[in-house]
Short mmCIF file of C-alpha atoms and ligand atoms in Angstrom, two decimals:
data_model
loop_
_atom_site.label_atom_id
_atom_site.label_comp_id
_atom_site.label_asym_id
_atom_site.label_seq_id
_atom_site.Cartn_x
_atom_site.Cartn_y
_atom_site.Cartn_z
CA UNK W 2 0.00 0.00 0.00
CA UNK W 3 1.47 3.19 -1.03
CA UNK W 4 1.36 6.53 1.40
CA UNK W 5 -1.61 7.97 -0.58
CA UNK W 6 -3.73 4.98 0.17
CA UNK W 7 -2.51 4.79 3.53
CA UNK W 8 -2.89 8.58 4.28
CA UNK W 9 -6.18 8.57 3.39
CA UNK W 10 -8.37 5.29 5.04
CA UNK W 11 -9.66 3.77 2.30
CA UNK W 12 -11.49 0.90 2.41
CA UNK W 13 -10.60 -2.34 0.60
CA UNK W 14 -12.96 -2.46 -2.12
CA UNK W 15 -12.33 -6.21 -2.54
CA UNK W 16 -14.10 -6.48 0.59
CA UNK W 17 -17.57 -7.64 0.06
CA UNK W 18 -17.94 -6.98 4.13
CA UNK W 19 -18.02 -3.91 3.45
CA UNK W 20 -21.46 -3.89 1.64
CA UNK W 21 -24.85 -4.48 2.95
CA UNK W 22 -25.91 -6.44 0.41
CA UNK W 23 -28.68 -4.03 -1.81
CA UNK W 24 -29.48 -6.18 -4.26
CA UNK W 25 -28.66 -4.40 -8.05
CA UNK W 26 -31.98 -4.84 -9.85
CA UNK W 27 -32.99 -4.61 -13.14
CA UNK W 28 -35.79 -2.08 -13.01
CA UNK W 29 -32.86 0.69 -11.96
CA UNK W 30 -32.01 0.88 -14.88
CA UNK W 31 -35.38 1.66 -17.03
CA UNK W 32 -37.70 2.56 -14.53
CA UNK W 33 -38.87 6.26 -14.85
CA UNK W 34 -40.09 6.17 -11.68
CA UNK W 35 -36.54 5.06 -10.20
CA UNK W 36 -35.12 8.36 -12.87
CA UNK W 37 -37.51 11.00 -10.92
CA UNK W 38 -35.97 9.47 -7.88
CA UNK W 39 -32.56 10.39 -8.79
CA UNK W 40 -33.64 13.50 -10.47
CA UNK W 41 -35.12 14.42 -7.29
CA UNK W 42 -32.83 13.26 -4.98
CA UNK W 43 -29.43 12.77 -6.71
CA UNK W 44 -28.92 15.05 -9.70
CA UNK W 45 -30.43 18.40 -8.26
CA UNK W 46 -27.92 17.88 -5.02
CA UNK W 47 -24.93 16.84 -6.24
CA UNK W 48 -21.81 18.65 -7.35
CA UNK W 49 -21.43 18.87 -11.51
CA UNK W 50 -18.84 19.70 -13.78
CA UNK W 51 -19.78 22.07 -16.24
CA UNK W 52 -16.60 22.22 -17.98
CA UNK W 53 -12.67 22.96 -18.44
CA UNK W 54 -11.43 25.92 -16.43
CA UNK W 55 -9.19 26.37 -19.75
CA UNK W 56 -12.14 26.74 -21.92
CA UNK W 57 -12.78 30.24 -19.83
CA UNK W 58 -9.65 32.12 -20.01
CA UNK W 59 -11.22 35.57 -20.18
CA UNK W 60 -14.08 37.61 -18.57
CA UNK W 61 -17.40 37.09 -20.67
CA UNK W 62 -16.30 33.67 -21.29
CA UNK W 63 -18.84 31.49 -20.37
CA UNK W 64 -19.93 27.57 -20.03
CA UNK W 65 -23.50 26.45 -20.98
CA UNK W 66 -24.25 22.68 -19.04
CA UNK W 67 -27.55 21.10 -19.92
CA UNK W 68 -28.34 18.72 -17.41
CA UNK W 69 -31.31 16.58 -18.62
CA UNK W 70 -34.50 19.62 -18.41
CA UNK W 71 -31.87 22.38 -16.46
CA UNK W 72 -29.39 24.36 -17.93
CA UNK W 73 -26.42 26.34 -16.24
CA UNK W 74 -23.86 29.43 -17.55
CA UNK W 75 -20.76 29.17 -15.53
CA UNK W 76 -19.27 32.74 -16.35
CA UNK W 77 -15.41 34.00 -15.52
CA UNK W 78 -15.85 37.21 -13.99
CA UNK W 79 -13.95 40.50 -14.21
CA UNK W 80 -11.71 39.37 -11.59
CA UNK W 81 -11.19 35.78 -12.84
CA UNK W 82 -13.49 34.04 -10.30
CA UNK W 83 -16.19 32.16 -12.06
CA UNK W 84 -20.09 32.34 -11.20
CA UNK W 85 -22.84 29.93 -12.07
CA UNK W 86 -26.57 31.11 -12.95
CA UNK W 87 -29.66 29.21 -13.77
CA UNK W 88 -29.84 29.77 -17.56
CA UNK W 89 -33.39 30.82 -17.43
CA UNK W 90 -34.18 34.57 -17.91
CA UNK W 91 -35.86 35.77 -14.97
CA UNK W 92 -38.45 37.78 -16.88
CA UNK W 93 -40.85 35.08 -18.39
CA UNK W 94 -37.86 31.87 -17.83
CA UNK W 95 -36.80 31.70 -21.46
CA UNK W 96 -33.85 30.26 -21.83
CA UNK W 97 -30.95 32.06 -23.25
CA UNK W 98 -27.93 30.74 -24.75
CA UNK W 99 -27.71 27.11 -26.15
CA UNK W 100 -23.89 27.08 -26.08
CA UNK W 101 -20.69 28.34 -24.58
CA UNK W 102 -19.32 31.40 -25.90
CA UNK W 103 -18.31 34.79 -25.21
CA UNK W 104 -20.62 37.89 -24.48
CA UNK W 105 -19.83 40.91 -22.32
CA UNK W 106 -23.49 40.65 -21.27
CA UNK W 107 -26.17 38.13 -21.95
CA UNK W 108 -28.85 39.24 -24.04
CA UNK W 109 -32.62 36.94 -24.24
CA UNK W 110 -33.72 36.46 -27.32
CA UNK W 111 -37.52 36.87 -26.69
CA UNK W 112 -37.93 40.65 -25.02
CA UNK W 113 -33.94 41.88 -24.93
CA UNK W 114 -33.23 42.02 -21.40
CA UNK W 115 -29.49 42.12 -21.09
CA UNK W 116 -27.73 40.55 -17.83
CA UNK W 117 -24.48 41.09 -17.11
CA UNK W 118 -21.46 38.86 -16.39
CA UNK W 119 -22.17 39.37 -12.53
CA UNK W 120 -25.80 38.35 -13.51
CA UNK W 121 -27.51 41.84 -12.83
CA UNK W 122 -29.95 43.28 -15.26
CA UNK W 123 -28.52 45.99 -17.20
CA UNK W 124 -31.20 46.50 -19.22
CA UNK W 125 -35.19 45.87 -19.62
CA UNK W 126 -37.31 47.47 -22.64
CA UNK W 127 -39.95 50.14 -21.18
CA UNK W 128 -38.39 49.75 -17.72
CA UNK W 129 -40.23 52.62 -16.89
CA UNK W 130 -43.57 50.57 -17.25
CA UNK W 131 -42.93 47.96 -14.29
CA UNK W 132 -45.49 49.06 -11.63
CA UNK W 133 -42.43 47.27 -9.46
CA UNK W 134 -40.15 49.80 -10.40
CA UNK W 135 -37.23 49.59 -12.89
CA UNK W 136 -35.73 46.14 -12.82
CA UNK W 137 -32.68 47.64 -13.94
CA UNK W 138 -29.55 46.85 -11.16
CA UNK W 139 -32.36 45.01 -9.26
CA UNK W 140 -33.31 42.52 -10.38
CA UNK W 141 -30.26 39.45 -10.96
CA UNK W 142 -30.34 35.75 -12.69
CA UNK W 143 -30.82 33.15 -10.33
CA UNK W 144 -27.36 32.19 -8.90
CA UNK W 145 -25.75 28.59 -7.91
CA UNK W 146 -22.80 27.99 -5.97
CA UNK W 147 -19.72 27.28 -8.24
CA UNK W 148 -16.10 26.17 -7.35
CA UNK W 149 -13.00 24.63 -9.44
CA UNK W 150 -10.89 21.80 -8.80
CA UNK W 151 -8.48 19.64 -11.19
CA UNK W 152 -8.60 22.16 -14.19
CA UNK W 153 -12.42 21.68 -13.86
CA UNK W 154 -15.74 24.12 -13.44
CA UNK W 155 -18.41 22.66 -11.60
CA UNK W 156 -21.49 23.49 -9.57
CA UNK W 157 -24.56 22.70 -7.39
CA UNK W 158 -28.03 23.23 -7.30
CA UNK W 159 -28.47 22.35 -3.90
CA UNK W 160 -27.49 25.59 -1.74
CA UNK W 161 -26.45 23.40 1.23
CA UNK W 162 -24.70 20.73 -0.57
CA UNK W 163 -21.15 20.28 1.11
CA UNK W 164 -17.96 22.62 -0.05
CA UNK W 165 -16.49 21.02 -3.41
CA UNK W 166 -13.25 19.66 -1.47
CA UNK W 167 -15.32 17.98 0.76
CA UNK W 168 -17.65 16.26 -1.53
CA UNK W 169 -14.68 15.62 -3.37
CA UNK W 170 -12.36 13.96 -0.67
CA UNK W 171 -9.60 12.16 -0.75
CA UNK W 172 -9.94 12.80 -4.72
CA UNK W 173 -7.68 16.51 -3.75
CA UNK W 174 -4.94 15.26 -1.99
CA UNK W 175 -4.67 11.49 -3.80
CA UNK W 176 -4.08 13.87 -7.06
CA UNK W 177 -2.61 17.11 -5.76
CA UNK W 178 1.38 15.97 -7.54
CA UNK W 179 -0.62 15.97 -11.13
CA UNK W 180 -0.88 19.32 -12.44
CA UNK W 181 -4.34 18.88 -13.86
CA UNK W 182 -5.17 22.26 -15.23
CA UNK W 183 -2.35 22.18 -17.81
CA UNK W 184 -4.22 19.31 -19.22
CA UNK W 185 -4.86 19.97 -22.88
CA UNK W 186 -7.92 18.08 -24.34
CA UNK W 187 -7.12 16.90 -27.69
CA UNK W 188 -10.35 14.84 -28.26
CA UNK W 189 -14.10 15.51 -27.01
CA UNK W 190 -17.10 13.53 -27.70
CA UNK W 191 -20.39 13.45 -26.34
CA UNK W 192 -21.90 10.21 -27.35
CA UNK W 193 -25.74 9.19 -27.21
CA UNK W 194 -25.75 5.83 -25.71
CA UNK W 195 -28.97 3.62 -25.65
CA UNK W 196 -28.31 2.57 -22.20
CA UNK W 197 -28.77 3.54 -18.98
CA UNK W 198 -26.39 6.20 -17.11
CA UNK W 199 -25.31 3.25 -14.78
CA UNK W 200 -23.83 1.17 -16.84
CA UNK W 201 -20.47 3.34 -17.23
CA UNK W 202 -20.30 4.00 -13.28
CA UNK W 203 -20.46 0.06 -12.96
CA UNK W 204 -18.28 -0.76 -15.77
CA UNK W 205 -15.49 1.31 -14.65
CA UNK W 206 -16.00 0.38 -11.63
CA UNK W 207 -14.08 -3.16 -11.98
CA UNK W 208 -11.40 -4.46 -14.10
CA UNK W 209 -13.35 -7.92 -14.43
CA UNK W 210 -14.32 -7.40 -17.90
CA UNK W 211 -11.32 -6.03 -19.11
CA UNK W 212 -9.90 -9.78 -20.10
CA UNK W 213 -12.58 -10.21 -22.27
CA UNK W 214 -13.43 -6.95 -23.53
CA UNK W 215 -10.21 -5.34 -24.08
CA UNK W 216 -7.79 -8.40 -24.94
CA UNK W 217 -5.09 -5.67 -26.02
CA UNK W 218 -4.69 -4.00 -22.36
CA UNK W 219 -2.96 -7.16 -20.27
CA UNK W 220 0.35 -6.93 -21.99
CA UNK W 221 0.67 -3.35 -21.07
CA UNK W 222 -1.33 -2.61 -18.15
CA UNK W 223 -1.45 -5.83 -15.33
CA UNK W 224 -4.35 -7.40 -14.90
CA UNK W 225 -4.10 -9.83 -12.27
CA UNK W 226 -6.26 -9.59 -9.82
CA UNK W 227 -4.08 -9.53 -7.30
CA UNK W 228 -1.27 -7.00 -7.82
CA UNK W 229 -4.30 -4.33 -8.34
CA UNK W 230 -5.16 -2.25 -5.27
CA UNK W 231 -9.07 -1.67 -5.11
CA UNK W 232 -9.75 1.19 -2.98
CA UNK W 233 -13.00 2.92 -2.00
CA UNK W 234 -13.89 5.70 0.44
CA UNK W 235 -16.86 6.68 2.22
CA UNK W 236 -18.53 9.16 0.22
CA UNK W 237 -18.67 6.76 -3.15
CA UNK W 238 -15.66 7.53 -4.69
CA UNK W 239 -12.87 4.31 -5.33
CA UNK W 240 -10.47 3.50 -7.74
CA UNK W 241 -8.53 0.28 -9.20
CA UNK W 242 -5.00 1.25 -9.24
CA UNK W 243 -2.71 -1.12 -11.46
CA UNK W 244 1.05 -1.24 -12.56
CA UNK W 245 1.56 0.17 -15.75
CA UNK W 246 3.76 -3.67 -17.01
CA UNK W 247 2.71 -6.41 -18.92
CA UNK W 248 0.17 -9.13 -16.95
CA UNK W 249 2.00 -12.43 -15.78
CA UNK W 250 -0.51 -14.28 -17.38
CA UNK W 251 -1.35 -13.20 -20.45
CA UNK W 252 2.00 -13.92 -22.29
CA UNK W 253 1.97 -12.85 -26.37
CA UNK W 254 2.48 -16.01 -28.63
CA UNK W 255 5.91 -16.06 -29.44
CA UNK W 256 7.17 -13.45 -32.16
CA UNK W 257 4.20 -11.13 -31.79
CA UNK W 258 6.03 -7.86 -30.82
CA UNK W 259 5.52 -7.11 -27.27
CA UNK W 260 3.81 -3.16 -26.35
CA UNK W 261 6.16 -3.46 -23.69
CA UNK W 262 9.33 -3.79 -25.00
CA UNK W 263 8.82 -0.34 -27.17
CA UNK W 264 7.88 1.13 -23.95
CA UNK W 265 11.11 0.18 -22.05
CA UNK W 266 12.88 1.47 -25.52
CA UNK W 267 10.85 4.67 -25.27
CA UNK W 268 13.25 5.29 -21.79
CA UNK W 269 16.88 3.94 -23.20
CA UNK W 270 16.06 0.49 -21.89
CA UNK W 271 16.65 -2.51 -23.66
CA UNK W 272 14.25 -5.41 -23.06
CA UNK W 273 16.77 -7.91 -24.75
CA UNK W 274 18.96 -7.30 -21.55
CA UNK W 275 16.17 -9.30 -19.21
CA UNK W 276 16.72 -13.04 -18.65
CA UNK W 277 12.86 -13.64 -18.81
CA UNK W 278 9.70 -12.84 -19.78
CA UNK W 279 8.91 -12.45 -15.78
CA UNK W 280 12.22 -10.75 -15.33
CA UNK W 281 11.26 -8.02 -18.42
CA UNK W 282 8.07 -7.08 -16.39
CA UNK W 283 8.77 -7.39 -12.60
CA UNK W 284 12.41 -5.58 -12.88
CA UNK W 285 11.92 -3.58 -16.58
CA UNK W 286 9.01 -1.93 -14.60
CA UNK W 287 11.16 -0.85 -11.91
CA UNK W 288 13.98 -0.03 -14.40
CA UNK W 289 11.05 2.16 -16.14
CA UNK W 290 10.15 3.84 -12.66
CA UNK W 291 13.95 4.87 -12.33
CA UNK W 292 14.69 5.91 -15.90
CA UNK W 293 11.51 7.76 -15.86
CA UNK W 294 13.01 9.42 -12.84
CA UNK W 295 16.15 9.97 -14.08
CA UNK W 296 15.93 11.19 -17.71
CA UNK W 297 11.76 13.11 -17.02
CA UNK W 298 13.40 16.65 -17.06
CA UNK W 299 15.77 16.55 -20.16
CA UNK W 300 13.03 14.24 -22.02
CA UNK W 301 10.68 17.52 -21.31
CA UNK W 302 8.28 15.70 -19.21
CA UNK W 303 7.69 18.21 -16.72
CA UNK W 304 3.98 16.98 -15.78
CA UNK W 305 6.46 14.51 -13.66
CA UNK W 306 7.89 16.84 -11.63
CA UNK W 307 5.69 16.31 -8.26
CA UNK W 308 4.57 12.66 -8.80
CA UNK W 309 5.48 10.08 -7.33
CA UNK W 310 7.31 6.24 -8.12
CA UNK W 311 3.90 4.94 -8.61
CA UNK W 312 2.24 7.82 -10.34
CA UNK W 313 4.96 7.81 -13.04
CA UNK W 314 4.57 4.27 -14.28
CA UNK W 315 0.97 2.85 -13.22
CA UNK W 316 -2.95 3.42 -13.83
CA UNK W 317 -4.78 4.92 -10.99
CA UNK W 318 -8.64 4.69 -13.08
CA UNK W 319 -10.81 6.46 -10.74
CA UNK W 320 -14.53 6.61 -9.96
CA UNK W 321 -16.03 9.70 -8.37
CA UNK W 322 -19.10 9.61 -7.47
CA UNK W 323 -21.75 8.81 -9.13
CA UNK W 324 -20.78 9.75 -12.93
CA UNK W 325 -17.18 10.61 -13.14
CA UNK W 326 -14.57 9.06 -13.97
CA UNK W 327 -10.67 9.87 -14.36
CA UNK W 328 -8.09 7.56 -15.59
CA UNK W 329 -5.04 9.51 -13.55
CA UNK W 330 -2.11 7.85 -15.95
CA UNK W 331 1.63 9.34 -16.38
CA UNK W 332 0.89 11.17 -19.77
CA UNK W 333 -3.14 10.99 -20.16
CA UNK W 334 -5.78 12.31 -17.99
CA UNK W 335 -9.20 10.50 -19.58
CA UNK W 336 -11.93 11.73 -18.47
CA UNK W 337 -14.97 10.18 -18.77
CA UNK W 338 -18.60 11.06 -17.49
CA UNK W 339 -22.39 9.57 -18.49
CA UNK W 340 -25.46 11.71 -17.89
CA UNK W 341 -29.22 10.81 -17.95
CA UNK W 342 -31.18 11.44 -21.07
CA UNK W 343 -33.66 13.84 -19.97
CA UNK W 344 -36.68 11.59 -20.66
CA UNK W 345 -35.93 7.93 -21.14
CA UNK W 346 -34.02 6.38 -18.63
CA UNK W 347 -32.61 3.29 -21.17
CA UNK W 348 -30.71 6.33 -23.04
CA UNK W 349 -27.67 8.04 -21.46
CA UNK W 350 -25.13 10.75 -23.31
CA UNK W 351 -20.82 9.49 -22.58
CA UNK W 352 -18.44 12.03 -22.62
CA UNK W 353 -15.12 11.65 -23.44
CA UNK W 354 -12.30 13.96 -22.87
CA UNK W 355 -9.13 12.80 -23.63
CA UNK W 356 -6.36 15.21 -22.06
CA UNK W 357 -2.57 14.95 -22.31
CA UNK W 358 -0.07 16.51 -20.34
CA UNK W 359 2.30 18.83 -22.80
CA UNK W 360 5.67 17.07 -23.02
CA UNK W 361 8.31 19.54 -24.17
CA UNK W 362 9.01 19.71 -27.84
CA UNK W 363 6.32 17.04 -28.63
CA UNK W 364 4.12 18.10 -31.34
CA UNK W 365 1.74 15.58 -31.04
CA UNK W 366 0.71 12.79 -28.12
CA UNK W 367 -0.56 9.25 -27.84
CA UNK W 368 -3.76 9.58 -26.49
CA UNK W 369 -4.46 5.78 -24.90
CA UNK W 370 -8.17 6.37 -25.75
CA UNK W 371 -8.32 8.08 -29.49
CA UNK W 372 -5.12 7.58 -30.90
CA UNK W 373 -2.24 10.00 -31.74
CA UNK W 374 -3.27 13.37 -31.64
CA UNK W 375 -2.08 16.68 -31.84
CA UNK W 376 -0.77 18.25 -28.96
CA UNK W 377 -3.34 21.29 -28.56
CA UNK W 378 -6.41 22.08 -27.59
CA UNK W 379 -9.89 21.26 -29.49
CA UNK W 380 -12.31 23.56 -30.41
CA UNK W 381 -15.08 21.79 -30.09
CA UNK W 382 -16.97 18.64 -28.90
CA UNK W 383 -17.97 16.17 -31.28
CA UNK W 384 -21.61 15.18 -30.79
CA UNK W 385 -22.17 11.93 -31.93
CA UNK W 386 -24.89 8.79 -31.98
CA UNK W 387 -23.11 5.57 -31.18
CA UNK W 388 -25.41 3.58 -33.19
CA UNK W 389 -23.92 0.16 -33.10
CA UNK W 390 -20.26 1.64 -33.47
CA UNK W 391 -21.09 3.69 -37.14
CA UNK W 392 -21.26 7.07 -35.61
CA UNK W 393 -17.35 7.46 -33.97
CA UNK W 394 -15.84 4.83 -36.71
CA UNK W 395 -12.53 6.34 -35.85
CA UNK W 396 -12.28 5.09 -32.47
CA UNK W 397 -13.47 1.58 -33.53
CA UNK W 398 -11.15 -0.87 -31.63
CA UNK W 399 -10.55 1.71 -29.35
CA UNK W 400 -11.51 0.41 -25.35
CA UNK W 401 -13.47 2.90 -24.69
CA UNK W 402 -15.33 1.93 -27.97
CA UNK W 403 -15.50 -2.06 -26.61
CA UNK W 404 -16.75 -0.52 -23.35
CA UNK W 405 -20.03 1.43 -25.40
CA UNK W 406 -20.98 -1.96 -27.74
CA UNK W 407 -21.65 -3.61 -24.75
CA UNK W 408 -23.93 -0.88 -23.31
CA UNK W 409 -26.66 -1.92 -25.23
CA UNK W 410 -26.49 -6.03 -24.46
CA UNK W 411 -26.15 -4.89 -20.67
CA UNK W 412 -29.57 -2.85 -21.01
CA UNK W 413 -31.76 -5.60 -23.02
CA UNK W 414 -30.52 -7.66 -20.42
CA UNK W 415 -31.96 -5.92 -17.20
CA UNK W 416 -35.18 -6.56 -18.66
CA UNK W 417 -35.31 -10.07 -18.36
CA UNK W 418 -36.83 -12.32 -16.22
CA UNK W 419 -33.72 -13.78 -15.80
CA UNK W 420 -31.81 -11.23 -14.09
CA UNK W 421 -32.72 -10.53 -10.28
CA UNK W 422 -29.25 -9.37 -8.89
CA UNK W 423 -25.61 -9.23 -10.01
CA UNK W 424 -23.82 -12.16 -8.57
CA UNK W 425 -20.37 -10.37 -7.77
CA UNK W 426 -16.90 -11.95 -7.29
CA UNK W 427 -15.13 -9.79 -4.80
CA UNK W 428 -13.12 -7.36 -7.20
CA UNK W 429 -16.67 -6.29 -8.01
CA UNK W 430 -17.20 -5.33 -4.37
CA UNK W 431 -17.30 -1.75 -6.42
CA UNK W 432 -19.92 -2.11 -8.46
CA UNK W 433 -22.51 -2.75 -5.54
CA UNK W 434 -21.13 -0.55 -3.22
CA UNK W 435 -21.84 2.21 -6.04
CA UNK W 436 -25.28 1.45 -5.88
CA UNK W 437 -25.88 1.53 -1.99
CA UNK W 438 -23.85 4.80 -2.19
CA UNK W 439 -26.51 5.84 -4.75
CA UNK W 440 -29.29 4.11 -2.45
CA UNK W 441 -28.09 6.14 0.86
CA UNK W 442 -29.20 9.90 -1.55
CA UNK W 443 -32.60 8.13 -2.85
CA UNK W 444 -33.24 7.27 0.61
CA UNK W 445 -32.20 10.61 2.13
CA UNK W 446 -29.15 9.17 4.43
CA UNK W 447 -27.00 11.30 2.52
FE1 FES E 522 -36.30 36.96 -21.39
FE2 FES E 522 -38.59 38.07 -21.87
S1 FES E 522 -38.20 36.01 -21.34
S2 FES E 522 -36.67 38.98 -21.97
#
């Protein structure tokens, strides 16, 4: 166990004592009834992320988050703080912008009003016909707490939801060496899913499937059950952290060229100097972690200057609660997030964000999840239909991609007769314990 896990109490989350057991039913998944529960009693109190803090640089620029029916402007202020409004125009509700953009005020479309960046009416038509008085300087959008953290914007509806860190914790101080905000995104998709929200909170939740799935991750990232640490804490969160080496026991036929190998080579190490297979992935893994220590600042790598031995070489993938997750590895920062269609629960929108950390005098960067890319920042977000796999044809063989064309099997499924509860092995204590976490809000223990 490393100090972060240590410092921080987490509990095992191969521990199936841990749980108490709510079964993990199928009708959570299409019910609408179950949705308005988690509308009501999830969604509307926990914290969101509306957004990169990079996507904001200036005052006027501003976020627009549609959340199902709601919609949010996260704005950067004169003096660089960021505030969050209700996107709804406080004269008759209309809403106002569809997108982000920049404006030095915001003006709706249907009567003119004009709101400022610090949300205060600047101007009305015919203020001088409100028996109220001129709304003028009065009169302000409706405004919801906002915060940053990890190069990201988000906020709450619910005024007494918990301070950011808080909700957040140990998520702060488990990632304070990476220096998140100089993340550049150099791919971003929103994909419509026809699957429930939950099924990308319980599928990166475990690495069970990953054999199967994604036969092309064990020779590169270890996927023995054992030499993973799974970690969860209190509040939801958990992660699977796993060496960054080839699996033990998923060995490459002979003369198939080994991921690993080029890897070593990347870092002036040469994989024909190890005795063994074994000896290439136990010691050339610790080899990596020194070489990677030794050479990071002449290579350009400066991203590595405040991590740590096991930040530099393995895969932290990282759950936070309920619909985020972050794959924390030494180059990438993936982040991934699902989010309710607004009315049919068996339909869910992915977002992918895959982020790189700029590496001196690279041009371009290996993005694990789409590919090589260019080392800068996109414009925009792709907006996509999965549809079997034909909509985002360039990630196809991608994981991320084998993760979606199983969304829809996984959703058919929960309608049958023949599912009444998953049937967990304990690596998969995570999976469950996601959906007591999730029961503990519906219920109001949270
Ligand atoms: Fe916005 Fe009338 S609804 S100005």
């Amino acid at each position: 166990m490393n100090e972060n896990s240590a410092s921080f109490a987490a509990l095992d989350g191969r521990d199936p004592a841990n749980l108490r057991g709510d079964p993990i039913t199928g009708d959570r998944y299409y019910s609408k009834e179950f949705a308005q529960k988690e509308w009501d009693g999830l969604w509307s109190r926990i914290w969101h992320v509306a957004g990169r803090t990079a996507e904001i640089p200036e005052p006027g620029d501003f976020l627009v988050h549609t959340f199902m029916k709601e919609s949010v402007i996260c704005i950067r202020q004169d003096d660089g703080s960021i505030r969050a409004f209700y996107n709804s125009c406080r004269h008759r509700g209309m809403r106002m912008v569809a997108e982000s953009s920049s404006l030095e005020a915001i003006t709706c479309p249907y009567h003119g009003w004009k709101w400022g960046k610090d949300g205060v009416l600047q101007f009305a038509q015919d203020g001088h016909d409100f028996p109220q008085g001129d709304p003028c300087g009065k009169l302000s959008l409706k405004e919801l707490r906002c915060d940053t953290w990890g190069g990201f914007v988000w906020y709450t509806m619910d005024p007494k939801a918990e301070p950011l860190l808080d909700y957040l914790d140990p998520m702060p101080q488990l990632y304070k060496n990476y220096p998140m905000d100089t993340a550049v995104r150099v791919a971003w998709y929103r994909i419509a899913l026809n699957a429930n929200w939950k099924f990308v909170t319980d599928n990166f939740s475990e690495s069970y499937h990953t054999r199967t799935a994604h036969p092309q991750v064990p020779p590169w990232i270890d996927q023995d059950v054992d030499t993973a640490r799974h970690e969860m804490w209190p509040r939801g969160h958990g992660r699977t952290v796993q060496p960054m080496r080839p699996s033990l026991s998923d060995r490459l036929p002979e003369g198939v060229p080994h991921p690993f190998e080029a890897i070593l080579q990347q870092w002036d190490i040469d994989p024909s100097s190890y005795a063994s297979y074994e000896d290439m992935a136990m010691q050339g893994w610790l080899d990596l972690k020194a070489a990677k220590r030794r050479l990071w600042q002449e290579r350009g790598y400066v991203h590595y200057k405040d991590m740590d031995d096991e930040q530099i070489t393995d895969s932290p993938h990282t759950v936070i609660f309920p619909n985020v997750t972050i794959s924390f590895l030494p180059d990438n920062l993936i982040f991934f997030r699902s989010e309710p269609h607004p009315e049919d629960p068996e339909k869910c929108f992915f977002d992918l964000w895959c982020m790189a950390f700029p590496v001196e005098g690279q041009e371009t960067c290996q993005s694990i999840m789409a590919g090589e890319k260019p080392l800068r920042e996109v414009e925009t977000c792709e907006h996509r239909d999965f549809d079997g796999g034909r909509g985002i044809p360039e990630l196809a063989g991608q994981i991320v991609y084998q993760d979606m064309e199983l969304a829809e099997g996984m959703q058919a499924g929960m309608h049958s007769k023949g599912y009444e509860d998953a049937y967990l092995p304990a690596q998969e204590t995570r999976v469950r314990f996601f959906h007591e976490v999730l029961n503990d809000w519906l219920e109001g223990r949270r």
